[in-house]
Amino acid sequence: MSHQLPDVQASAPDVTVGLSQVGVTGVEKLVKISRNGDRPIVLMAEFEVFVDLPSGRKGIDMSRNLATIDEILEEITREEAYRVEEVCGDAAERLLEKHDYTTTAEVSMSAELVTREDTPASEIETQSTATIVASATATEEGTREEIGAEVTGMTVCPCSQGMSESRAREKLAELGVDEETTEEFLDAVPQPGHSQRGHATLTVTTNGHPEIDLRDLIDVARDSMSARIYNMAKRPDEDHMTYQAHADAKFVEDCVRALAEGTVSEFDHLPDDAVIHMKQSNDESIHQHNAHAEREVRMGDLRDELDVA
């Protein structure tokens, strides 16, 4: 007896479940960012592009839409832009226009930004690297844009440092050092604590373009940890970073609180409905796990919290 295979195509439903995101990832394009007459910054950016898929439509016509997406990204990256989030916003709005069946278009990008700076002690020129993240969501009501960065720094555990300080206090007492001198010494010489590499992420999302300078945002993120780190460091720089980090020991939660304080201080002009996303992840040095803390909050609520505090 022969068995006939079912006609899969004929049995496919006429109406399907709608999908919130269908699109492509890993699209790489060169993006040029204008710098007021200076040579533009050129980024190798990786894009992710999505549109929503309503019920009743089986797919987004991937091959045809990929050509449309590539065409749009080529157009918006051909000329210099002033903000990376504007690139995402323009692309999302054009996608919304091109796809009459969709109500939402999302475009995100990430890229490595390399800038020059001097080391803190030896003042040797070196480079600093930050990962830029930007995105935009376009709907019929308007476009919301996000700009942010992930940076790397150093943190020191206050708990571990406290145990070292207690041991030092006991030893100094055994050596006959008076209490006043002991406290003066411990105030001047931070005691050891286990340190780790930390990763701080700070993003701002608003209706339209967030009115902030990306470099200021990167500075807030770098300063939220115990100490900045540098790609090139001589011994005086290593001593400076180690001392600074141990003089400002922070838990992972403290780094997120520092991101909040820095955001309110540096970007007080942002509207109350701006959404602030703060995240800190530490690569723990004496544990097999990592530590993580995260908060997303509206700017108005963050202002109120810090005013009360």
GROMACS .gro file of N, CA and C in nm, residues 154-155 200 224-226 250-260 278 280 282:
model
   60
  154MET      N    1   3.719   4.934   3.666
  154MET     CA    2   3.769   4.850   3.774
  154MET      C    3   3.687   4.878   3.899
  155THR      N    4   3.654   4.772   3.972
  155THR     CA    5   3.585   4.788   4.100
  155THR      C    6   3.659   4.708   4.207
  200ALA      N    7   3.008   4.882   3.275
  200ALA     CA    8   2.895   4.972   3.301
  200ALA      C    9   2.826   5.007   3.170
  224SER      N   10   3.149   5.586   3.711
  224SER     CA   11   3.058   5.522   3.805
  224SER      C   12   3.123   5.406   3.880
  225MET      N   13   3.236   5.358   3.831
  225MET     CA   14   3.304   5.246   3.895
  225MET      C   15   3.412   5.295   3.990
  226SER      N   16   3.487   5.206   4.051
  226SER     CA   17   3.589   5.247   4.148
  226SER      C   18   3.701   5.326   4.082
  250LYS      N   19   3.349   4.985   4.571
  250LYS     CA   20   3.206   4.988   4.542
  250LYS      C   21   3.153   4.848   4.515
  251PHE      N   22   3.035   4.819   4.572
  251PHE     CA   23   2.961   4.700   4.532
  251PHE      C   24   2.900   4.726   4.394
  252VAL      N   25   2.854   4.618   4.330
  252VAL     CA   26   2.792   4.632   4.199
  252VAL      C   27   2.669   4.722   4.207
  253GLU      N   28   2.596   4.715   4.320
  253GLU     CA   29   2.478   4.802   4.338
  253GLU      C   30   2.519   4.949   4.349
  254ASP      N   31   2.635   4.974   4.413
  254ASP     CA   32   2.682   5.111   4.428
  254ASP      C   33   2.714   5.174   4.293
  255CYS      N   34   2.763   5.092   4.199
  255CYS     CA   35   2.796   5.144   4.067
  255CYS      C   36   2.671   5.192   3.994
  256VAL      N   37   2.560   5.118   4.009
  256VAL     CA   38   2.434   5.160   3.947
  256VAL      C   39   2.384   5.287   4.013
  257ARG      N   40   2.400   5.298   4.145
  257ARG     CA   41   2.361   5.422   4.214
  257ARG      C   42   2.446   5.540   4.166
  258ALA      N   43   2.574   5.515   4.141
  258ALA     CA   44   2.662   5.620   4.089
  258ALA      C   45   2.621   5.660   3.947
  259LEU      N   46   2.576   5.563   3.867
  259LEU     CA   47   2.525   5.595   3.734
  259LEU      C   48   2.403   5.687   3.745
  260ALA      N   49   2.315   5.658   3.841
  260ALA     CA   50   2.195   5.740   3.860
  260ALA      C   51   2.232   5.882   3.900
  278MET      N   52   2.030   5.168   3.335
  278MET     CA   53   2.161   5.159   3.399
  278MET      C   54   2.191   5.014   3.432
  280GLN      N   55   2.525   4.733   3.556
  280GLN     CA   56   2.663   4.706   3.594
  280GLN      C   57   2.683   4.556   3.607
  282ASN      N   58   3.003   4.274   3.690
  282ASN     CA   59   3.141   4.258   3.734
  282ASN      C   60   3.189   4.116   3.710
   0.00000   0.00000   0.00000
